[in-house]
Amino acid sequence: MNLLRLSWKNLTFKPLSTLLSIVLFALGVGLVSLLFLLQKQVEDNFEKSLAGIDLVIGAKGSPLQLILSSMYHLDAPTGNISIEEIRPFLNPKHPLIETSIPLSLGDSYRTFRVVGTSTDILDFYDVSLASGKVWSQNFEVVIGNTVAQKLSLKLGSTFSSSHGFLEDENLGHDHTDFKVVGILASSGTVLDQLILTTNQSYWLTHEHDAANEEAAPQEDHADHDHDDHDHAHDHEAVPVTLPSLLEEPGEKEITSLLIKFKGRNFQALNMQRSINENTDLQAATPAIEINRLYSLMDTGEKALRILAFVIIFVSGLSIFISLFASLKERQYELALLRVMGGTRATLFTLIILEGLLLASLGCLFGLLLSHGGMQVFAGTLEKAYGYTFSGWTFLPQEWYLVGGSLLLGLVAAILPAIKASKTDISETLLKG
Amino acid sequence: MLSTHNVSFSFASTREASIHLNFPDFECQTGEHWLLLGQSGSGKTTLLHLLAGLRTPQSGEIKVNNTILNQLSGAKLDQFRGREIGVIFQQSHFLRALTVGENLAMARQLVALPADNNKIKALLEQLNIGHKFNALPSELSVGEQQRVAIARALVNDPTIILADEPTSALDDKNTEQVVALLKAQAQAANATLLVVTHDNRLKNIFDQQIEL
C-alpha cells in the first residue's frame, strides 16, 4: 500500500466526483488538442497543395473562391474563361511564364472531382504514376490514389461523370465513358482526390449533353456537335494526337489557369495587377489568399481556444474544490495516517498525488478524445473536402499540453495539500 | 517502559478561562498491564494523546523506552509513534477506501516496514476475523471493527499499546472478551498495555491502576 495506490483508491472510492473532474479536464484538454490537430492538418494540406503556384487566372469573382476551387478543389469554380482571352498565357514563349496549366472544372464522379488539364500538372505537384500511363486521348483518365481505393477503380475501369459536385444520378452525362488508364502514387496532395483527363473531354461531355437535349425532340437535327458525339465513342478505335489548347478555337472555354513564373521579378508581380485592371479575367496569388483564409479561420479558432482554456480553468477549479471538500469529510483519516506514523509530508504528498492523478487522467482521456474524435471525424472531413486527415499524429505542442495539465493539477492540489498537512491530529481525534 | 514526570497541560475551555491539568507521575514497566481510571472531564483522553505524542505537554517529561517523547518533533515523532506506540481509539476509524488487509499493510508501510500479508493474516486469524481480510471497514460490525482496530495497533509490534475507552460501547460479556483479547495480545507481544477508561467494570481485571 504505497501512497500512490492509496490516492488512487481514495479517488475511485468517490467515483462520481472523480469522474466529474476527469470529464471536465478531458473536455478542455481534448478541445485544445483537437484545435491544434485541425489547424496543423489544414495548414499541412494547404501547403502541400500550394505546389509553387504563383498565380491563378480565372473568371472574375472572389479571388479566394478562385484559389479554393482551382488549387484546393473546394468550393465552386468562379465561372469559365474563353481560350481567346487566355491564349497569350498558354503560349510557351511567354517571357514571364514558365508553365501554365489549364483547368476545366465542374464535373465529378461519385463526389470525386473530374479535372480536365494537361499532364504538366503531375510535374507541378511532383506526383508520379503508380501504374498505367498518363492520359493522352480524350476520355482517358488518370485517377488519384484515394479515388482508386475509395471507388475500387482499376486500370481499364469505365464510368461516366456527372455535372456538379454532388452525387446525383439525374445530372449524369449518360454516354460519356471515361476509361481509367493510369493510377497515381499516393502523394498527400490534392491530386490523390482527383480524376484527371484532357480539357477537350470536358467540352465533349458537355456538348454531347447539349446535342442530346436538342436531338430528343428533333431526331434529324444535326449540328457540328454530332461529330464530337461520334468522336466520343470512337476515341479508342481511332487514336488521334490532341491539339494543344493553343490551337483550339477561341470560343472554347476552360475554368482557370495555374501559372508558375520564370522568376518572381517586378514584371511578374505587375502581371497580376495588369490582368485584374485591363481584362475581364481575374488573377489571384495563392499565398495571399490562403493567408487571408487563415486569418478568417483564426478568429473562430481564437474564440474556441478561449472557450477551451476556460473549460480547463474550470476543471482545475473542480479539482481544487473536490479535494478541498474531501478534506473535511476525511479529516479523521488524515489524522489516523499521522497516528500510524505518517508525517505532514505524507499527507501533503497524498493530496498532491490525488490532484496529479486527476489531471493526468483527464489529460490522457482528453488526448484520446481528440485523437479518436479526429480519426472518426477524418472520414467526414475527407468526404466533405477531399483532404486526408488523421487522428494518429502527435504534435510537439501536445507535450506542452501534458506539461500544462500536470502543472494545473499540482497548483489545484497545493492549497488542499497544505491544509491537509496542517491537520491538528489531537483536535480532530477528540471530535471523534 | 512508559513513564511520566511532572506532566502538565492547559488549554482554553472558554474564551476567558483555561483549564490547567496536572497529571500524576507513574511508571509502567515493559509487559505490565495498567488501567488509567478517571471520570469524564478529568483529562484522561488528553493524557492519552500526550502519551501517544499527539500533543506536547506544557511541562514535564514523557519517557517511552528511554526516549523522551516530548523532545522529538515533526517527522521523527510521527515515525517513532507509528513504530513504537499502538493506539486504539474509542471509536474505530479506518482508511475507508482500503480493505482491512490494506489498512493494516498501510500502517506497516508508513513506518517503512514491509507489508507482510502473512503476518497480517495471522494476526487477523488470532482475533478471529481472518475472513475479513478483503472486506471494506464499512462492511464490518462494530465488534469486528474494534478487533481490526486492535489488530492495527498491534501490527507493527509496538512496545506500548494505548487504548482509549475500548469497552464503553460494549455489554459485560463483550467487555470481558475484548479486555481478555487486549491483555493476551499485549502479553504475546511483550508490550506495555495502558487502558484509559471510566468503566468501573474493568477495575477488577487490572492489578495496576492509576486514578486521575
XYZ file of C-alpha atoms in Angstrom:
644
model
C 0.000 0.000 0.000
C 2.076 2.914 -1.126
C 0.790 6.469 -1.277
C 0.100 6.403 -4.988
C -2.176 3.396 -4.585
C -3.838 4.998 -1.575
C -4.533 8.180 -3.553
C -5.871 6.105 -6.431
C -8.140 4.160 -4.059
C -9.325 7.401 -2.493
C -10.313 8.672 -5.936
C -12.088 5.508 -7.009
C -13.870 5.433 -3.661
C -15.767 8.540 -4.804
C -16.271 7.625 -8.453
C -18.812 10.319 -9.342
C -16.876 13.301 -8.083
C -13.715 11.851 -9.620
C -15.488 11.257 -12.913
C -16.774 14.825 -12.993
C -13.296 16.259 -12.508
C -11.779 13.951 -15.111
C -14.506 14.541 -17.699
C -14.247 18.315 -17.340
C -10.492 18.166 -17.650
C -10.694 15.820 -20.625
C -13.126 18.133 -22.408
C -10.843 21.124 -22.021
C -7.666 19.299 -22.995
C -9.469 17.473 -25.791
C -10.762 20.694 -27.304
C -7.351 22.374 -27.227
C -5.655 19.343 -28.715
C -8.356 18.985 -31.385
C -7.822 22.612 -32.386
C -4.070 22.003 -32.620
C -4.653 18.934 -34.770
C -7.152 20.567 -37.093
C -5.105 23.698 -37.597
C -1.924 21.757 -38.232
C -3.512 19.342 -40.680
C -5.463 22.005 -42.564
C -2.279 24.037 -42.969
C -0.277 20.970 -43.969
C -2.855 20.034 -46.554
C -2.971 23.560 -47.925
C 0.777 23.908 -48.038
C 1.320 20.567 -49.749
C -1.056 21.610 -52.496
C 0.494 25.047 -52.915
C 2.958 23.367 -55.300
C 4.859 26.541 -56.076
C 1.961 28.042 -57.987
C 2.484 31.783 -58.332
C -0.744 32.933 -59.893
C -4.179 31.608 -60.719
C -6.144 33.153 -63.559
C -9.878 32.650 -63.903
C -13.190 34.399 -64.306
C -13.979 37.498 -62.275
C -15.343 36.835 -58.850
C -13.973 36.196 -55.401
C -10.218 35.628 -55.503
C -10.435 33.272 -52.535
C -13.069 31.246 -54.322
C -10.862 31.069 -57.406
C -7.940 29.783 -55.357
C -10.069 27.330 -53.392
C -11.735 25.889 -56.471
C -8.689 25.762 -58.732
C -5.961 24.774 -56.297
C -7.697 23.013 -53.471
C -10.745 21.780 -55.319
C -13.038 23.098 -52.637
C -15.936 25.445 -53.338
C -17.480 26.006 -56.776
C -15.498 27.453 -59.699
C -15.940 31.158 -60.400
C -17.080 30.639 -63.980
C -15.476 29.950 -67.319
C -12.990 31.838 -69.452
C -12.532 31.518 -73.188
C -9.408 30.277 -74.884
C -9.378 33.536 -76.785
C -8.914 35.521 -73.606
C -6.093 33.428 -72.244
C -4.312 32.470 -75.405
C -1.289 34.655 -74.551
C -0.757 32.818 -71.257
C -0.881 29.434 -72.975
C 1.925 30.379 -75.306
C 5.105 28.557 -74.251
C 7.072 31.549 -75.499
C 5.564 33.903 -72.936
C 8.504 35.832 -71.478
C 7.401 35.620 -67.840
C 5.599 32.319 -67.592
C 7.487 29.099 -67.116
C 4.482 26.792 -67.132
C 0.771 27.349 -67.314
C -1.718 24.629 -66.642
C -5.264 24.919 -67.973
C -8.011 23.528 -65.762
C -11.547 22.570 -66.714
C -13.713 22.073 -63.663
C -17.299 21.414 -62.756
C -17.887 17.702 -63.155
C -17.451 14.873 -60.728
C -17.802 11.166 -60.388
C -19.262 9.971 -57.111
C -18.141 13.155 -55.322
C -14.580 12.987 -56.687
C -13.897 15.922 -58.966
C -13.070 15.390 -62.613
C -10.433 17.845 -63.769
C -9.618 18.473 -67.393
C -5.996 19.520 -67.581
C -2.614 18.958 -69.162
C -0.174 16.331 -67.971
C 2.160 19.092 -66.761
C 0.095 19.135 -63.597
C 1.884 15.947 -62.474
C 5.220 17.772 -62.533
C 3.667 20.729 -60.685
C 2.693 18.570 -57.778
C 5.624 16.215 -58.244
C 3.394 13.163 -58.415
C 4.247 10.001 -60.312
C 2.139 7.168 -61.649
C 1.766 4.055 -59.552
C 0.524 2.102 -62.547
C -0.621 2.592 -66.115
C 0.181 5.630 -68.265
C -0.735 9.297 -68.416
C -3.833 10.425 -70.284
C -3.184 11.284 -73.894
C -6.575 10.844 -75.522
C -9.989 12.212 -74.724
C -11.879 10.184 -72.170
C -8.735 8.618 -70.845
C -8.433 9.361 -67.151
C -5.734 9.040 -64.568
C -7.136 8.759 -61.068
C -5.678 9.746 -57.723
C -4.698 7.069 -55.271
C -7.552 7.794 -52.887
C -10.063 7.746 -55.715
C -8.824 4.332 -56.813
C -9.096 2.974 -53.276
C -12.426 4.509 -52.334
C -14.201 3.697 -55.579
C -12.359 0.395 -56.214
C -11.422 1.549 -59.705
C -8.734 -0.327 -61.606
C -6.911 0.148 -64.870
C -9.494 -0.342 -67.591
C -12.493 0.514 -65.394
C -15.004 2.783 -67.079
C -17.507 5.253 -65.665
C -19.426 8.344 -66.665
C -19.137 11.638 -64.848
C -21.943 13.865 -63.704
C -22.389 17.592 -63.729
C -21.709 19.378 -60.484
C -20.038 18.025 -57.376
C -22.924 16.182 -55.773
C -23.603 12.522 -56.205
C -26.743 12.909 -58.276
C -27.737 10.374 -60.897
C -30.036 12.825 -62.688
C -27.154 15.051 -63.617
C -25.165 12.278 -65.251
C -23.643 12.649 -68.685
C -25.088 9.413 -69.955
C -22.921 8.232 -72.755
C -19.545 9.542 -71.796
C -17.454 6.605 -70.842
C -14.269 7.561 -69.114
C -11.657 4.852 -69.056
C -9.002 4.576 -66.348
C -5.570 4.386 -67.975
C -3.429 5.267 -65.013
C -3.398 5.439 -61.225
C -1.262 7.968 -59.357
C 1.021 7.119 -56.482
C -0.204 8.468 -53.160
C 1.328 11.915 -52.618
C -0.643 13.573 -49.855
C -1.516 16.361 -52.275
C -4.892 17.243 -53.686
C -4.153 15.028 -56.702
C -4.915 11.994 -54.527
C -8.539 13.044 -54.679
C -8.861 13.955 -58.352
C -9.777 12.332 -61.637
C -7.589 13.818 -64.349
C -8.412 13.900 -68.042
C -7.999 16.206 -71.052
C -9.597 19.632 -71.254
C -11.172 18.552 -74.502
C -13.044 15.689 -72.809
C -14.904 18.338 -70.855
C -16.103 20.049 -73.975
C -17.139 16.743 -75.448
C -19.210 15.611 -72.473
C -20.983 18.938 -72.268
C -21.570 19.345 -75.971
C -22.820 15.793 -76.056
C -25.418 16.680 -73.443
C -26.452 19.686 -75.408
C -26.714 17.546 -78.523
C -28.849 15.007 -76.712
C -31.227 17.620 -75.415
C -31.610 19.150 -78.794
C -31.789 15.828 -80.548
C -34.561 14.428 -78.429
C -37.473 16.328 -79.954
C -35.945 16.562 -83.385
C -34.183 13.382 -84.391
C -32.872 14.662 -87.657
C -31.441 17.819 -86.194
C -27.763 17.634 -86.860
C -25.146 20.146 -85.879
C -21.442 20.257 -85.519
C -21.649 18.681 -82.082
C -22.551 15.448 -83.714
C -19.018 14.919 -84.862
C -17.870 15.171 -81.317
C -20.516 12.714 -80.338
C -19.133 10.175 -82.740
C -15.698 11.022 -81.690
C -16.609 10.328 -78.112
C -17.470 6.796 -78.972
C -14.642 6.221 -81.331
C -11.881 7.539 -79.200
C -10.490 4.102 -78.525
C -10.636 2.931 -82.059
C -9.063 5.919 -83.737
C -6.287 7.428 -81.646
C -5.612 10.998 -82.581
C -2.975 13.382 -81.431
C -4.749 16.027 -79.437
C -4.016 19.565 -80.466
C -2.613 21.842 -77.799
C -5.186 24.220 -76.330
C -3.320 26.978 -78.069
C -4.626 25.671 -81.350
C -8.204 25.177 -80.218
C -10.931 27.582 -81.380
C -11.102 30.792 -79.375
C -14.707 30.341 -78.232
C -13.955 27.115 -76.341
C -13.859 27.586 -72.597
C -11.858 26.372 -69.671
C -12.182 27.300 -65.999
C -8.810 28.590 -64.896
C -5.077 28.615 -65.390
C -2.394 27.756 -62.846
C 0.771 29.703 -63.514
C 4.369 29.342 -62.468
C 6.601 32.308 -63.246
C 10.122 32.063 -64.568
C 11.212 34.321 -61.758
C 9.475 36.477 -59.229
C 10.501 39.781 -60.686
C 8.774 43.106 -60.860
C 7.194 42.374 -64.218
C 5.766 39.126 -62.978
C 4.268 40.815 -59.952
C 2.861 43.508 -62.165
C 1.155 40.958 -64.379
C -1.478 40.236 -61.753
C -2.456 43.893 -61.445
C -2.489 44.358 -65.141
C -4.779 41.333 -65.660
C -7.171 42.490 -62.979
C -7.301 46.056 -64.263
C -7.244 45.595 -68.012
C -9.079 42.381 -68.784
C -12.269 40.544 -67.901
C -10.098 37.981 -66.184
C -9.135 37.713 -62.579
C -5.675 36.860 -61.306
C -5.101 35.821 -57.704
C -1.980 34.959 -55.705
C -2.412 31.710 -53.725
C -0.168 32.660 -50.819
C -2.049 35.907 -50.189
C -5.477 34.312 -50.403
C -4.538 31.402 -48.183
C -3.188 33.771 -45.572
C -6.477 35.634 -45.788
C -8.280 32.345 -45.233
C -6.074 31.523 -42.231
C -6.855 34.883 -40.683
C -10.572 34.247 -41.237
C -10.299 30.856 -39.552
C -8.128 32.302 -36.840
C -10.952 34.427 -35.460
C -13.169 31.424 -34.926
C -10.292 29.389 -33.654
C -9.358 32.050 -31.144
C -12.872 32.022 -29.728
C -12.807 28.234 -29.452
C -9.372 28.295 -27.886
C -10.517 30.786 -25.257
C -13.512 28.569 -24.552
C -11.215 25.565 -24.223
C -8.953 27.346 -21.782
C -11.948 28.475 -19.749
C -13.057 24.830 -19.547
C -9.559 23.805 -18.485
C -9.513 26.516 -15.832
C -12.910 25.402 -14.524
C -11.727 21.807 -14.461
C -8.703 22.882 -12.417
C -11.119 24.648 -10.100
C -13.215 21.498 -9.869
C -10.156 19.507 -8.816
C -9.377 22.141 -6.201
C -12.928 22.175 -4.858
C -13.349 18.415 -4.765
C -10.019 17.964 -2.969
C -10.751 20.771 -0.560
C -14.223 19.463 0.223
C -12.910 15.945 0.690
C -10.500 17.132 3.398
C -13.335 17.892 5.773
C -15.022 14.528 5.378
C -11.800 12.601 5.778
C -10.009 14.687 8.385
C -10.176 11.707 10.710
C -8.463 9.544 8.117
C -5.745 12.122 7.737
C -5.244 12.237 11.497
C -5.194 8.449 11.518
C -2.435 8.406 8.934
C -0.400 10.583 11.284
C -1.131 8.280 14.254
C 0.087 5.354 12.168
C 3.415 7.069 11.538
C 2.643 9.224 8.536
C 4.300 12.639 8.603
C 2.995 16.016 7.485
C 4.889 15.438 4.251
C 2.999 12.161 3.817
C -0.352 13.934 3.906
C 0.905 16.707 1.642
C 2.170 14.179 -0.894
C -1.055 12.183 -0.728
C -3.223 15.160 -1.693
C -0.780 16.338 -4.369
C -0.817 12.842 -5.865
C -4.599 12.906 -5.985
C -4.528 16.225 -7.858
C -1.877 14.987 -10.258
C -3.748 11.739 -10.850
C -6.953 13.584 -11.683
C -5.118 15.950 -14.012
C -3.097 13.285 -15.791
C -6.127 11.033 -16.253
C -8.114 13.996 -17.525
C -5.286 14.888 -19.877
C -4.948 11.301 -21.081
C -8.655 10.967 -21.777
C -8.676 14.390 -23.385
C -5.928 13.387 -25.794
C -7.674 10.101 -26.520
C -10.868 12.044 -27.092
C -9.296 14.491 -29.538
C -7.240 11.945 -31.447
C -10.002 9.358 -31.509
C -12.505 12.058 -32.416
C -10.206 13.354 -35.122
C -9.863 9.841 -36.520
C -13.631 9.388 -36.573
C -14.084 12.910 -37.911
C -11.408 12.333 -40.560
C -13.776 10.272 -42.688
C -16.389 13.034 -42.713
C -13.795 15.712 -43.435
C -12.354 13.639 -46.221
C -15.769 13.176 -47.756
C -16.656 16.821 -47.456
C -13.360 18.353 -48.526
C -11.443 15.596 -50.227
C -8.442 16.070 -47.983
C -6.801 13.458 -45.845
C -6.956 13.918 -42.080
C -5.675 11.564 -39.443
C -6.081 11.246 -35.702
C -2.880 9.335 -35.158
C -0.382 12.123 -35.472
C 1.054 13.678 -32.358
C 2.233 17.243 -32.283
C 5.017 18.716 -30.183
C 2.520 21.259 -28.787
C 0.719 18.388 -27.145
C 3.679 17.804 -24.850
C 3.148 21.345 -23.605
C -0.481 20.458 -23.085
C 0.553 17.440 -20.985
C 3.036 19.555 -19.019
C 0.452 22.293 -18.528
C -2.130 19.791 -17.332
C 0.198 18.328 -14.714
C 1.119 21.836 -13.585
C -2.562 22.725 -13.245
C -3.198 19.533 -11.237
C -0.300 20.476 -8.977
C -1.490 24.050 -8.493
C -5.074 22.936 -7.830
C -3.869 20.463 -5.194
C -1.365 22.666 -3.424
C -3.721 24.559 -1.085
C -5.689 21.445 -0.070
C -2.375 19.641 0.432
C -1.065 22.386 2.710
C -4.304 22.334 4.656
C -4.113 18.537 4.962
C -0.553 18.671 6.214
C -1.620 21.150 8.909
C -4.400 18.925 10.269
C -4.324 19.090 14.076
C -4.411 15.389 14.880
C -5.311 15.639 18.537
C -8.170 18.098 17.967
C -9.519 16.007 15.121
C -9.370 12.778 17.103
C -11.108 14.390 20.079
C -14.010 15.267 17.802
C -14.166 11.542 17.159
C 8.550 1.040 29.540
C 6.345 4.119 29.840
C 6.775 6.812 32.457
C 5.688 10.371 33.178
C 7.184 13.021 35.369
C 5.523 16.326 36.322
C 3.411 16.379 33.186
C 1.008 19.291 32.908
C -1.165 20.606 30.143
C -3.507 23.556 29.758
C -5.975 24.538 27.122
C -8.620 27.172 26.680
C -12.035 25.788 27.549
C -13.896 29.062 27.025
C -12.678 32.389 25.762
C -11.609 33.658 29.201
C -10.947 30.621 31.311
C -8.399 27.983 30.605
C -8.173 24.578 32.189
C -4.920 23.516 33.680
C -4.281 19.839 34.200
C -1.528 18.319 36.347
C -1.074 14.623 35.845
C 0.270 12.198 38.437
C 3.663 10.612 37.846
C 3.658 6.940 37.030
C 5.898 4.318 35.564
C 4.707 1.239 33.675
C 7.331 -1.457 33.190
C 7.640 -3.392 29.973
C 4.958 -6.064 29.722
C 2.788 -4.653 32.532
C -0.922 -4.015 32.051
C -2.251 -0.798 33.535
C -5.611 0.805 33.960
C -5.970 4.586 33.979
C -9.264 5.460 35.602
C -10.935 8.836 35.583
C -14.293 10.433 35.261
C -15.373 12.351 32.199
C -13.576 15.689 32.057
C -10.699 14.507 34.191
C -8.377 14.836 31.213
C -7.759 11.158 30.623
C -8.094 11.368 26.833
C -5.797 14.386 26.903
C -3.263 12.346 28.839
C -3.583 9.523 26.310
C -2.886 11.991 23.481
C 0.128 13.266 25.393
C 1.395 9.720 25.932
C 0.917 8.962 22.242
C 2.794 12.105 21.238
C -0.251 13.565 19.558
C 0.101 16.630 21.771
C 3.058 18.196 23.507
C 2.842 18.736 27.292
C 3.290 22.215 28.680
C 5.869 20.929 31.099
C 7.255 17.673 32.368
C 8.607 14.648 30.659
C 7.122 11.580 28.997
C 9.509 8.709 28.509
C 8.925 5.772 26.185
C 11.709 3.176 26.268
C 14.329 5.712 27.305
C 13.268 8.159 24.612
C 11.871 11.426 25.886
C 8.795 11.706 23.700
C 8.235 15.424 24.101
C 11.703 16.168 22.859
C 11.018 14.564 19.498
C 9.332 16.656 16.905
C 7.983 16.630 13.396
C 8.571 13.610 11.237
C 10.745 11.926 13.907
C 7.895 11.961 16.385
C 5.436 10.661 13.757
C 7.704 7.794 12.827
C 8.504 6.970 16.456
C 4.800 6.872 17.282
C 3.995 4.728 14.288
C 6.756 2.305 15.141
C 6.619 2.081 18.956
C 3.094 3.025 20.011
C -0.125 1.291 19.035
C -3.263 3.336 19.735
C -6.834 2.055 19.943
C -9.415 4.819 19.952
C -12.859 4.872 21.497
C -14.380 4.910 18.042
C -12.801 2.861 15.336
C -11.875 4.788 12.223
C -10.158 3.449 9.149
C -8.968 4.473 5.739
C -12.371 3.773 4.289
C -11.214 3.292 0.701
C -8.920 0.436 1.737
C -9.759 -3.127 2.748
C -8.974 -4.426 6.214
C -5.783 -6.061 4.921
C -4.741 -2.889 3.130
C -5.394 -0.766 6.212
C -3.006 -2.942 8.211
C -0.461 -3.002 5.377
C -0.602 0.787 5.217
C 0.173 1.001 8.945
C 3.307 -1.067 8.346
C 4.447 0.734 5.215
C 4.047 4.168 6.759
C 6.945 3.295 9.064
C 8.888 1.661 6.233
C 8.132 -1.934 7.241
C 7.309 -4.464 4.524
C 3.569 -5.093 4.154
C 3.947 -8.780 5.073
C 0.474 -10.086 4.312
C 1.183 -13.405 6.029
C 1.810 -11.656 9.304
C -1.330 -9.543 8.839
C -3.437 -12.618 8.060
C -2.062 -14.476 11.073
C -2.850 -11.518 13.321
C -6.407 -11.272 11.998
C -6.794 -15.028 12.499
C -5.778 -14.682 16.154
C -8.526 -12.093 16.539
C -10.997 -14.386 14.749
C -11.503 -12.016 11.834
C -9.190 -13.662 9.305
C -12.071 -13.948 6.853
C -12.430 -10.151 6.799
C -9.032 -9.589 5.194
C -10.578 -8.393 1.928
C -13.593 -6.635 3.440
C -14.013 -2.873 3.499
C -14.203 -1.384 7.028
C -17.735 -0.164 6.322
C -18.832 -3.762 5.791
C -17.864 -4.785 9.348
C -19.951 -4.868 12.517
C -18.914 -2.583 15.386
C -17.364 -5.546 17.204
C -15.401 -6.581 14.152
C -14.253 -3.010 13.610
C -12.906 -2.917 17.115
C -10.956 -6.123 16.532
C -9.475 -4.645 13.364
C -8.535 -1.537 15.351
C -6.774 -3.785 17.864
C -5.035 -5.629 15.028
C -3.882 -2.298 13.579
C -2.487 -1.205 16.953
C -0.520 -4.455 17.151
C 0.604 -4.904 13.592
C 3.933 -3.073 13.971
C 4.828 -4.967 17.169
C 4.761 -1.784 19.272
C 6.284 -1.676 22.731
C 3.403 0.409 24.082
C -0.316 -0.151 23.473
C -2.673 2.676 24.444
C -6.431 2.035 24.451
C -8.975 4.818 24.916
C -12.300 3.606 26.357
C -12.208 0.366 24.360
C -15.230 -1.057 26.205
C -17.552 1.921 26.607
C -19.938 0.707 23.930
C -19.879 -2.969 24.884
C -22.034 -5.136 27.151
C -20.493 -7.090 30.038
C -19.805 -10.219 28.056
C -18.107 -8.431 25.187
C -16.230 -6.190 27.605
C -14.619 -9.199 29.224
C -13.776 -10.667 25.845
C -12.178 -7.501 24.475
C -10.119 -6.898 27.587
C -9.003 -10.512 27.597
C -8.058 -10.149 23.971
C -6.102 -6.948 24.597
C -4.250 -8.471 27.517
C -3.494 -11.648 25.620
C -2.190 -9.785 22.597
C -0.125 -7.404 24.691
C 1.340 -10.328 26.548
C 2.119 -12.191 23.339
C 3.944 -9.121 22.024
C 5.514 -8.374 25.402
C 4.156 -4.837 25.115
C 3.143 -2.432 27.859
C -0.631 -2.023 27.887
C -2.357 1.076 29.233
C -6.152 1.205 29.115
C -7.753 4.581 29.731
C -11.360 4.318 30.912
C -14.114 5.442 33.205
C -15.570 1.929 33.045
C -15.577 0.548 36.608
C -16.191 -2.963 35.299
C -12.506 -3.123 34.393
C -11.313 -2.347 37.948
C -11.179 -5.992 38.926
C -9.367 -7.151 35.843
C -6.280 -4.938 36.126
C -3.840 -5.111 39.016
C -2.018 -1.868 38.350
C -4.186 1.218 38.353
C -3.777 4.966 38.226
C -6.588 7.288 39.156
C -6.955 10.820 37.899
